[in-house]
Short mmCIF file of C-alpha atoms in Angstrom, two decimals:
data_model
loop_
_atom_site.label_atom_id
_atom_site.label_comp_id
_atom_site.label_asym_id
_atom_site.label_seq_id
_atom_site.Cartn_x
_atom_site.Cartn_y
_atom_site.Cartn_z
CA UNK A 1429 -19.65 -48.31 35.85
CA UNK A 1430 -16.90 -47.05 38.19
CA UNK A 1431 -16.19 -43.29 38.54
CA UNK A 1432 -12.77 -43.84 36.93
CA UNK A 1433 -14.32 -45.38 33.81
CA UNK A 1434 -16.97 -42.66 33.76
CA UNK A 1435 -14.21 -40.05 33.97
CA UNK A 1436 -12.35 -41.50 30.97
CA UNK A 1437 -15.61 -41.63 29.01
CA UNK A 1438 -16.43 -38.01 29.86
CA UNK A 1439 -12.90 -36.92 28.86
CA UNK A 1440 -13.02 -38.67 25.50
CA UNK A 1441 -16.51 -37.43 24.62
CA UNK A 1442 -15.70 -33.85 25.70
CA UNK A 1443 -12.56 -33.77 23.55
CA UNK A 1444 -14.41 -35.20 20.55
CA UNK A 1445 -17.23 -32.66 20.89
CA UNK A 1446 -14.77 -29.76 21.21
CA UNK A 1447 -12.82 -30.99 18.17
CA UNK A 1448 -15.97 -30.67 16.07
CA UNK A 1449 -15.56 -26.92 16.35
CA UNK A 1450 -18.68 -26.46 18.46
CA UNK A 1451 -18.66 -23.35 20.69
CA UNK A 1452 -17.14 -24.20 24.08
CA UNK A 1453 -20.24 -23.13 26.03
CA UNK A 1454 -22.60 -25.34 24.00
CA UNK A 1455 -20.16 -28.25 24.01
CA UNK A 1456 -19.84 -28.22 27.81
CA UNK A 1457 -23.58 -27.81 28.27
CA UNK A 1458 -24.48 -30.70 25.97
CA UNK A 1459 -21.87 -33.05 27.46
CA UNK A 1460 -23.01 -32.21 31.00
CA UNK A 1461 -26.70 -32.80 30.28
CA UNK A 1462 -26.09 -36.03 28.36
CA UNK A 1463 -24.00 -37.61 31.11
CA UNK A 1464 -26.32 -36.46 33.89
CA UNK A 1465 -29.26 -38.07 32.11
CA UNK A 1466 -27.23 -41.16 31.16
CA UNK A 1467 -26.03 -41.97 34.67
CA UNK A 1468 -28.62 -40.30 36.93
CA UNK A 1469 -31.80 -40.42 34.89
CA UNK A 1470 -34.15 -37.79 33.49
CA UNK A 1471 -34.91 -36.45 36.98
CA UNK A 1472 -31.43 -34.89 37.04
CA UNK A 1473 -32.61 -32.35 34.45
CA UNK A 1474 -34.37 -30.55 37.30
CA UNK A 1475 -31.06 -29.16 38.57
CA UNK A 1476 -29.68 -28.05 35.20
CA UNK A 1477 -31.30 -24.59 35.05
CA UNK A 1478 -30.66 -23.90 38.75
CA UNK A 1479 -27.00 -24.91 38.50
CA UNK A 1480 -26.49 -22.96 35.29
CA UNK A 1481 -27.87 -19.74 36.75
CA UNK A 1482 -26.18 -20.21 40.13
CA UNK A 1483 -22.86 -20.15 38.27
CA UNK A 1484 -23.69 -16.61 37.13
CA UNK A 1485 -24.97 -15.46 40.53
CA UNK A 1486 -21.78 -13.72 41.54
CA UNK A 1487 -21.44 -9.93 41.70
CA UNK A 1488 -17.75 -10.17 40.79
CA UNK A 1489 -18.83 -11.20 37.29
CA UNK A 1490 -19.95 -7.62 36.68
CA UNK A 1491 -16.26 -6.72 36.31
CA UNK A 1492 -15.93 -8.91 33.21
CA UNK A 1493 -18.07 -6.85 30.79
CA UNK A 1494 -16.64 -3.66 32.31
CA UNK A 1495 -13.02 -4.68 31.65
CA UNK A 1496 -14.07 -5.90 28.20
CA UNK A 1497 -15.65 -2.51 27.47
CA UNK A 1498 -12.46 -0.85 28.69
CA UNK A 1499 -10.51 -2.87 26.15
CA UNK A 1500 -13.10 -2.43 23.39
CA UNK A 1501 -13.02 1.36 23.73
CA UNK A 1502 -9.24 1.42 23.44
CA UNK A 1503 -9.20 -1.22 20.70
CA UNK A 1504 -11.65 0.79 18.60
CA UNK A 1505 -9.43 3.87 18.82
CA UNK A 1506 -5.99 4.49 17.26
CA UNK A 1507 -4.39 4.10 20.72
CA UNK A 1508 -2.41 1.06 19.56
CA UNK A 1509 -0.89 3.06 16.71
CA UNK A 1510 0.07 5.90 19.03
CA UNK A 1511 1.67 3.50 21.53
CA UNK A 1512 3.68 1.97 18.73
CA UNK A 1513 4.82 5.36 17.38
CA UNK A 1514 5.78 6.62 20.84
CA UNK A 1515 7.91 3.59 21.71
CA UNK A 1516 9.53 3.48 18.26
CA UNK A 1517 10.73 7.05 18.66
CA UNK A 1518 12.33 6.27 22.03
CA UNK A 1519 13.80 2.82 21.24
CA UNK A 1520 14.86 3.16 17.60
CA UNK A 1521 18.59 3.15 18.49
CA UNK A 1522 18.38 -0.28 20.16
CA UNK A 1523 19.32 -3.24 17.90
CA UNK A 1524 16.00 -4.47 16.58
CA UNK A 1525 14.45 -1.36 18.10
CA UNK A 1526 11.31 -1.57 15.97
CA UNK A 1527 10.60 -5.13 17.13
CA UNK A 1528 11.39 -4.16 20.72
CA UNK A 1529 9.02 -1.21 20.30
CA UNK A 1530 6.28 -3.54 19.14
CA UNK A 1531 6.83 -5.83 22.12
CA UNK A 1532 6.75 -2.86 24.47
CA UNK A 1533 3.59 -1.59 22.79
CA UNK A 1534 2.06 -5.06 23.17
CA UNK A 1535 2.87 -5.04 26.90
CA UNK A 1536 1.34 -1.61 27.42
CA UNK A 1537 -1.68 -2.34 25.22
CA UNK A 1538 -2.17 -5.61 27.13
CA UNK A 1539 -2.42 -3.59 30.33
CA UNK A 1540 -5.05 -1.43 28.66
CA UNK A 1541 -7.21 -4.17 27.15
CA UNK A 1542 -6.57 -7.48 28.93
CA UNK A 1543 -7.20 -9.27 25.62
CA UNK A 1544 -4.58 -11.21 23.65
CA UNK A 1545 -6.32 -11.16 20.23
CA UNK A 1546 -7.06 -7.44 20.60
CA UNK A 1547 -3.42 -6.72 21.50
CA UNK A 1548 -2.16 -8.84 18.63
CA UNK A 1549 -4.49 -7.19 16.12
CA UNK A 1550 -4.04 -3.59 17.28
CA UNK A 1551 -0.23 -3.60 17.38
CA UNK A 1552 0.18 -6.06 14.50
CA UNK A 1553 -1.82 -3.95 12.04
CA UNK A 1554 0.71 -1.17 12.44
CA UNK A 1555 3.84 -3.09 13.39
CA UNK A 1556 4.01 -5.96 10.89
CA UNK A 1557 3.72 -3.86 7.70
CA UNK A 1558 6.19 -1.31 9.10
CA UNK A 1559 8.74 -3.97 10.09
CA UNK A 1560 8.50 -5.68 6.73
CA UNK A 1561 8.76 -2.34 4.89
CA UNK A 1562 12.05 -1.69 6.70
CA UNK A 1563 13.39 -5.13 5.78
CA UNK A 1564 12.98 -7.09 9.00
CA UNK A 1565 12.89 -10.88 8.46
CA UNK A 1566 9.32 -12.18 8.11
CA UNK A 1567 9.70 -14.68 10.95
CA UNK A 1568 10.77 -12.07 13.52
CA UNK A 1569 8.16 -9.55 12.35
CA UNK A 1570 5.26 -11.98 12.70
CA UNK A 1571 6.57 -14.17 15.52
CA UNK A 1572 7.18 -11.19 17.81
CA UNK A 1573 3.62 -9.94 17.35
CA UNK A 1574 2.20 -13.43 17.98
CA UNK A 1575 4.19 -13.66 21.21
CA UNK A 1576 3.66 -10.06 22.29
CA UNK A 1577 -0.08 -10.47 21.88
CA UNK A 1578 -0.16 -13.28 24.43
CA UNK A 1579 0.81 -10.79 27.16
CA UNK A 1580 -2.81 -9.64 27.10
CA UNK A 1581 -3.94 -12.45 29.38
CA UNK A 1582 -1.00 -12.14 31.82
CA UNK A 1583 -0.44 -8.43 32.43
CA UNK A 1584 -3.32 -7.07 34.54
CA UNK A 1585 -6.11 -6.27 34.25
CA UNK A 1586 -6.62 -9.77 32.86
CA UNK A 1587 -9.93 -11.48 32.09
CA UNK A 1588 -8.12 -14.80 32.56
CA UNK A 1589 -7.20 -13.91 36.15
CA UNK A 1590 -10.78 -12.84 36.86
CA UNK A 1591 -12.10 -16.19 35.60
CA UNK A 1592 -9.48 -18.11 37.59
CA UNK A 1593 -10.27 -16.10 40.70
CA UNK A 1594 -13.99 -16.80 40.36
CA UNK A 1595 -13.48 -20.50 39.61
CA UNK A 1596 -11.10 -21.06 42.54
CA UNK A 1597 -12.38 -18.37 44.94
CA UNK A 1598 -8.94 -16.74 44.92
CA UNK A 1599 -8.50 -13.00 45.47
CA UNK A 1600 -8.60 -11.26 42.09
CA UNK A 1601 -6.57 -8.37 43.51
CA UNK A 1602 -3.78 -10.76 44.55
CA UNK A 1603 -3.88 -12.42 41.12
CA UNK A 1604 -3.59 -9.08 39.35
CA UNK A 1605 -0.57 -8.15 41.45
CA UNK A 1606 0.95 -11.60 40.95
CA UNK A 1607 0.84 -11.11 37.18
CA UNK A 1608 2.84 -7.86 37.14
CA UNK A 1609 6.36 -9.18 37.75
CA UNK A 1610 5.98 -12.32 35.57
CA UNK A 1611 4.52 -10.10 32.84
CA UNK A 1612 7.56 -7.84 32.98
CA UNK A 1613 9.83 -10.90 33.13
CA UNK A 1614 8.25 -12.38 30.03
CA UNK A 1615 8.38 -9.07 28.18
CA UNK A 1616 12.08 -8.80 29.08
CA UNK A 1617 12.78 -12.33 27.84
CA UNK A 1618 11.00 -11.59 24.56
CA UNK A 1619 13.03 -8.40 24.10
CA UNK A 1620 16.31 -10.11 25.04
CA UNK A 1621 15.80 -12.79 22.40
CA UNK A 1622 14.84 -10.17 19.81
CA UNK A 1623 17.91 -8.00 20.49
CA UNK A 1624 20.19 -11.06 20.35
CA UNK A 1625 18.62 -12.32 17.10
CA UNK A 1626 18.87 -8.94 15.35
CA UNK A 1627 22.44 -8.44 16.59
CA UNK A 1628 23.34 -11.96 15.42
CA UNK A 1629 21.90 -11.22 11.97
CA UNK A 1630 23.67 -7.85 11.85
CA UNK A 1631 20.48 -6.10 10.80
CA UNK A 1632 19.77 -2.35 11.08
CA UNK A 1633 16.38 -0.77 10.43
CA UNK A 1634 17.68 2.80 10.35
CA UNK A 1635 20.74 4.45 8.82
CA UNK A 1636 23.46 5.06 11.46
CA UNK A 1637 23.08 8.84 11.14
CA UNK A 1638 19.26 8.81 11.56
CA UNK A 1639 17.94 10.67 14.64
CA UNK A 1640 14.54 11.54 16.10
CA UNK A 1641 14.54 15.01 17.67
CA UNK A 1642 13.54 15.51 21.29
CA UNK A 1643 10.49 17.41 20.07
CA UNK A 1644 9.38 14.38 18.02
CA UNK A 1645 9.96 12.06 20.99
CA UNK A 1646 8.04 14.20 23.46
CA UNK A 1647 5.18 14.92 21.05
CA UNK A 1648 4.30 11.22 20.95
CA UNK A 1649 3.51 11.02 24.68
CA UNK A 1650 0.39 13.21 25.33
CA UNK A 1651 -2.16 10.96 23.57
CA UNK A 1652 -0.87 7.79 25.23
CA UNK A 1653 -0.29 9.04 28.78
CA UNK A 1654 -3.98 9.47 29.80
CA UNK A 1655 -4.80 5.84 29.00
CA UNK A 1656 -1.80 4.59 30.95
CA UNK A 1657 -2.80 6.80 33.89
CA UNK A 1658 -6.23 5.15 33.89
CA UNK A 1659 -4.66 1.69 34.15
CA UNK A 1660 -2.42 2.87 36.99
CA UNK A 1661 -5.43 4.47 38.68
CA UNK A 1662 -7.51 1.30 38.39
CA UNK A 1663 -4.68 -0.71 39.94
CA UNK A 1664 -4.19 1.78 42.78
CA UNK A 1665 -7.85 1.86 43.84
CA UNK A 1666 -8.14 -1.90 43.45
CA UNK A 1667 -5.02 -2.84 45.41
CA UNK A 1668 -5.45 -0.04 47.92
CA UNK A 1669 -8.80 -1.43 49.01
CA UNK A 1670 -10.57 1.74 47.84
CA UNK A 1671 -12.86 -0.08 45.41
CA UNK A 1672 -13.95 -3.60 44.52
CA UNK A 1673 -12.93 -5.14 41.16
CA UNK A 1674 -16.41 -4.40 39.79
CA UNK A 1675 -16.31 -0.75 40.86
CA UNK A 1676 -12.77 -0.23 39.58
CA UNK A 1677 -13.65 -1.88 36.26
CA UNK A 1678 -16.78 0.26 35.86
CA UNK A 1679 -14.97 3.54 36.47
CA UNK A 1680 -12.04 2.46 34.26
CA UNK A 1681 -14.38 1.52 31.41
CA UNK A 1682 -16.25 4.82 31.65
CA UNK A 1683 -13.04 6.85 31.65
CA UNK A 1684 -11.60 4.92 28.69
CA UNK A 1685 -14.78 5.54 26.67
CA UNK A 1686 -14.65 9.25 27.55
CA UNK A 1687 -10.96 9.49 26.56
CA UNK A 1688 -11.54 7.60 23.30
CA UNK A 1689 -14.31 10.05 22.45
CA UNK A 1690 -12.47 13.23 23.46
CA UNK A 1691 -8.92 12.43 22.29
CA UNK A 1692 -9.79 10.62 19.05
CA UNK A 1693 -13.11 12.37 18.30
CA UNK A 1694 -15.05 9.10 18.19
CA UNK A 1695 -18.47 10.81 18.12
CA UNK A 1696 -20.21 8.83 15.39
CA UNK A 1697 -22.89 6.20 16.21
CA UNK A 1698 -20.83 3.73 14.17
CA UNK A 1699 -17.92 4.00 16.64
CA UNK A 1700 -20.22 3.62 19.64
CA UNK A 1701 -21.97 0.66 18.05
CA UNK A 1702 -18.61 -1.04 17.46
CA UNK A 1703 -17.63 -0.64 21.12
CA UNK A 1704 -20.99 -1.90 22.43
CA UNK A 1705 -21.11 -4.77 19.93
CA UNK A 1706 -17.65 -6.04 20.85
CA UNK A 1707 -18.39 -5.70 24.56
CA UNK A 1708 -21.69 -7.55 24.31
CA UNK A 1709 -20.38 -10.33 22.10
CA UNK A 1710 -17.32 -11.15 24.21
CA UNK A 1711 -19.17 -10.74 27.51
CA UNK A 1712 -22.00 -13.07 26.52
CA UNK A 1713 -19.51 -15.64 25.22
CA UNK A 1714 -17.50 -15.65 28.46
CA UNK A 1715 -20.56 -15.63 30.73
CA UNK A 1716 -22.11 -18.55 28.84
CA UNK A 1717 -18.86 -20.49 29.23
CA UNK A 1718 -18.89 -19.70 32.97
CA UNK A 1719 -22.45 -20.94 33.40
CA UNK A 1720 -21.96 -24.17 31.47
CA UNK A 1721 -18.55 -24.77 33.08
CA UNK A 1722 -20.24 -24.67 36.49
CA UNK A 1723 -22.77 -27.20 35.19
CA UNK A 1724 -19.89 -29.32 33.87
CA UNK A 1725 -18.20 -29.18 37.26
CA UNK A 1726 -21.44 -30.17 38.98
CA UNK A 1727 -21.75 -33.16 36.66
CA UNK A 1728 -18.16 -34.27 37.41
CA UNK A 1729 -18.72 -33.88 41.14
CA UNK A 1730 -22.10 -35.60 41.24
CA UNK A 1731 -20.62 -38.60 39.40
CA UNK A 1732 -17.68 -38.60 41.90
CA UNK A 1733 -15.21 -38.17 39.04
CA UNK A 1734 -13.46 -35.16 40.59
CA UNK A 1735 -13.17 -36.80 44.00
CA UNK A 1736 -11.87 -40.04 42.51
CA UNK A 1737 -9.20 -38.24 40.47
CA UNK A 1738 -8.02 -36.17 43.45
CA UNK A 1739 -7.89 -39.22 45.68
CA UNK A 1740 -5.97 -41.25 43.08
CA UNK A 1741 -3.34 -38.53 42.78
CA UNK A 1742 -3.08 -38.19 46.55
CA UNK A 1743 -2.68 -41.96 46.95
CA UNK A 1744 0.01 -42.08 44.25
CA UNK A 1745 2.30 -39.97 46.47
CA UNK A 1746 4.43 -38.79 43.55
CA UNK A 1747 6.98 -36.01 43.98
CA UNK A 1748 5.13 -32.70 43.87
CA UNK A 1749 7.36 -31.34 41.11
CA UNK A 1750 6.67 -34.42 39.00
CA UNK A 1751 2.99 -33.70 39.60
CA UNK A 1752 3.46 -30.08 38.59
CA UNK A 1753 5.30 -31.16 35.45
CA UNK A 1754 2.40 -33.42 34.48
CA UNK A 1755 -0.10 -30.63 35.12
CA UNK A 1756 1.95 -28.24 32.96
CA UNK A 1757 2.09 -30.82 30.17
CA UNK A 1758 -1.68 -31.29 30.40
CA UNK A 1759 -2.28 -27.52 30.24
CA UNK A 1760 0.08 -27.15 27.28
CA UNK A 1761 -1.76 -29.82 25.32
CA UNK A 1762 -5.20 -28.52 26.31
CA UNK A 1763 -4.18 -24.99 25.33
CA UNK A 1764 -3.52 -26.17 21.79
CA UNK A 1765 -7.18 -27.12 21.34
CA UNK A 1766 -9.38 -25.16 23.76
CA UNK A 1767 -9.63 -21.38 24.39
CA UNK A 1768 -8.14 -20.12 27.68
CA UNK A 1769 -11.51 -19.29 29.25
CA UNK A 1770 -12.79 -22.81 28.67
CA UNK A 1771 -9.67 -24.47 30.09
CA UNK A 1772 -9.65 -22.36 33.25
CA UNK A 1773 -13.31 -22.84 34.02
CA UNK A 1774 -13.23 -26.56 33.25
CA UNK A 1775 -10.00 -27.53 34.98
CA UNK A 1776 -9.34 -25.05 37.80
CA UNK A 1777 -11.91 -26.49 40.24
CA UNK A 1778 -10.42 -29.96 39.63
CA UNK A 1779 -6.77 -28.93 39.85
CA UNK A 1780 -7.09 -26.59 42.84
CA UNK A 1781 -7.45 -29.27 45.56
CA UNK A 1782 -4.64 -31.25 43.93
CA UNK A 1783 -2.12 -28.39 43.90
CA UNK A 1784 -3.06 -27.13 47.38
CA UNK A 1785 -2.68 -30.67 48.76
CA UNK A 1786 0.80 -30.73 47.17
CA UNK A 1787 1.68 -27.48 48.94
CA UNK A 1788 1.55 -25.06 46.01
CA UNK A 1789 0.22 -21.51 46.30
CA UNK A 1790 -3.06 -21.02 44.35
CA UNK A 1791 -2.08 -17.46 43.37
CA UNK A 1792 1.30 -18.61 42.04
CA UNK A 1793 -0.43 -21.49 40.24
CA UNK A 1794 -2.80 -19.01 38.56
CA UNK A 1795 0.22 -17.35 36.95
CA UNK A 1796 1.63 -20.73 35.86
CA UNK A 1797 -1.71 -21.67 34.30
CA UNK A 1798 -1.90 -18.37 32.45
CA UNK A 1799 1.58 -18.68 30.92
CA UNK A 1800 0.73 -22.20 29.76
CA UNK A 1801 -2.40 -20.85 28.12
CA UNK A 1802 -0.33 -18.11 26.47
CA UNK A 1803 1.69 -20.84 24.74
CA UNK A 1804 -1.55 -22.35 23.44
CA UNK A 1805 -2.40 -19.03 21.79
CA UNK A 1806 0.57 -19.35 19.40
CA UNK A 1807 0.67 -23.11 18.83
CA UNK A 1808 -1.46 -25.01 16.32
CA UNK A 1809 -4.06 -26.23 15.65
CA UNK A 1810 -6.12 -23.57 17.47
CA UNK A 1811 -3.51 -20.87 18.04
CA UNK A 1812 -5.77 -17.83 18.01
CA UNK A 1813 -2.95 -15.31 17.61
CA UNK A 1814 -1.65 -17.24 14.59
CA UNK A 1815 -4.98 -16.66 12.84
CA UNK A 1816 -4.89 -12.96 13.73
CA UNK A 1817 -1.38 -12.56 12.29
CA UNK A 1818 -2.33 -14.56 9.19
CA UNK A 1819 -5.20 -12.14 8.61
CA UNK A 1820 -2.86 -9.16 8.99
CA UNK A 1821 -0.09 -10.59 6.77
CA UNK A 1822 -1.73 -13.21 4.52
CA UNK A 1823 1.28 -13.30 2.20
CA UNK A 1824 3.58 -14.58 4.97
CA UNK A 1825 3.52 -18.42 4.98
CA UNK A 1826 2.13 -20.01 8.13
CA UNK A 1827 5.36 -22.01 8.43
CA UNK A 1828 7.33 -18.76 8.64
CA UNK A 1829 5.03 -17.43 11.37
CA UNK A 1830 5.42 -20.67 13.35
CA UNK A 1831 9.21 -20.67 13.00
CA UNK A 1832 9.30 -17.10 14.25
CA UNK A 1833 7.08 -17.98 17.24
CA UNK A 1834 9.08 -21.02 18.43
CA UNK A 1835 11.86 -19.05 20.22
CA UNK A 1836 9.20 -17.06 22.08
CA UNK A 1837 7.54 -20.31 23.16
CA UNK A 1838 10.95 -21.28 24.54
CA UNK A 1839 11.02 -17.96 26.45
CA UNK A 1840 7.63 -18.77 27.98
CA UNK A 1841 8.81 -22.23 29.06
CA UNK A 1842 11.91 -20.60 30.57
CA UNK A 1843 9.63 -18.18 32.45
CA UNK A 1844 7.70 -21.14 33.91
CA UNK A 1845 10.97 -22.74 35.04
CA UNK A 1846 12.09 -19.45 36.64
CA UNK A 1847 8.75 -19.17 38.46
CA UNK A 1848 9.10 -22.75 39.73
CA UNK A 1849 12.61 -22.08 41.04
CA UNK A 1850 11.79 -18.58 42.32
CA UNK A 1851 8.05 -18.46 43.11
CA UNK A 1852 8.61 -15.11 44.81
CA UNK A 1853 8.66 -13.53 41.34
CA UNK A 1854 4.87 -13.95 41.41
CA UNK A 1855 4.14 -13.88 45.16
CA UNK A 1856 6.40 -11.08 46.41
CA UNK A 1857 4.32 -8.15 45.13
CA UNK A 1858 0.90 -9.32 46.42
CA UNK A 1859 2.45 -10.37 49.75
CA UNK A 1860 4.21 -7.02 50.11
CA UNK A 1861 1.26 -4.81 49.21
CA UNK A 1862 -1.63 -6.90 50.56
CA UNK A 1863 0.08 -8.93 53.31
CA UNK A 1864 0.71 -12.70 53.42
CA UNK A 1865 -2.02 -14.90 51.99
CA UNK A 1866 -4.57 -16.12 54.61
CA UNK A 1867 -3.44 -19.41 56.09
CA UNK A 1868 0.16 -18.96 54.90
CA UNK A 1869 1.86 -21.18 52.36
#
């Protein structure tokens, strides 16, 4: 059987196994072992354990549970509520100010947690009931939270960027910096659409004479500011070369836990158990996916599937932007069915030689991949943020949530187009602060 036929068979079987609802880590592990035994015999089982554990033999992986703990500590506290209140008091005069406040809170909370579902849940629990109580249309109330939650995997620190950096051996510091400007761009596009929609509908959440006093505005800042300072501090020591990602993540996690305990009086064992449980559960899930994804990549390479695919694309000599369009389409479709971590770890090692051969920057491509995966978080059938919003507002029909999310999907596609036309949006900051990428572009 030729490598091309083997590749098609592996693709079909992998998709079918994932569609059964099996956990991504177990699905990749089973598919890898079955095809190794099928095409290379039972002796190939001797490399399974070694390959699996070698995929986890990377000190950079220590940063993953640390950043997850950082997010879990903040997610377990009322920090999301305080962010929301603070921004609402400063932006309430803007058309659709409450929705804009929620989007701003999502952006800031994303920088604190690095998790899309956590961002969606934390801000949505406060924002959706409040928006609906003040008469905002159901589609804009739910759709904005779905979209705002996706910023969690783009605005650094981002677990997605860490996984991409490990899978492609790309600098995690450069990836974090590359996500800042696109994250702000996407947040701005979300807010622009919201302001236009609310203005078009002629809707006001507050009476014209309503005012927050300066005392009320300023009183909302003290609880939020320390957490934001931690994020800024983590970025400074990371990008300044003072600490490695693992060291920065460890200190950031410890400080966030201390702040959650001191500011919100989270002394009880129940609160600590919740933080440790969430950290352990998500960390083990991601690390298992990493290990089995490495095994999956080994299987593809040992069967010459990866090499055959890369060679076929190189021989086709298609325009590089046509190639990039096909890759984007593939990522969009894959994001509708597979969680972001699984897609990155499965596809990045295969796509990296293809995009570098076509002359694309791996750091820039990491941002493009992440935005594509953001779209998958709010598109069926496995749109994780849709499920989170449904749990928060079960009385809002799913169709309404989807209709409200569609314009934000359009904003994400527009952001991808802008990044393709102006790649400097992603590359300027890392190149300015860390110098040009080794080897140039």
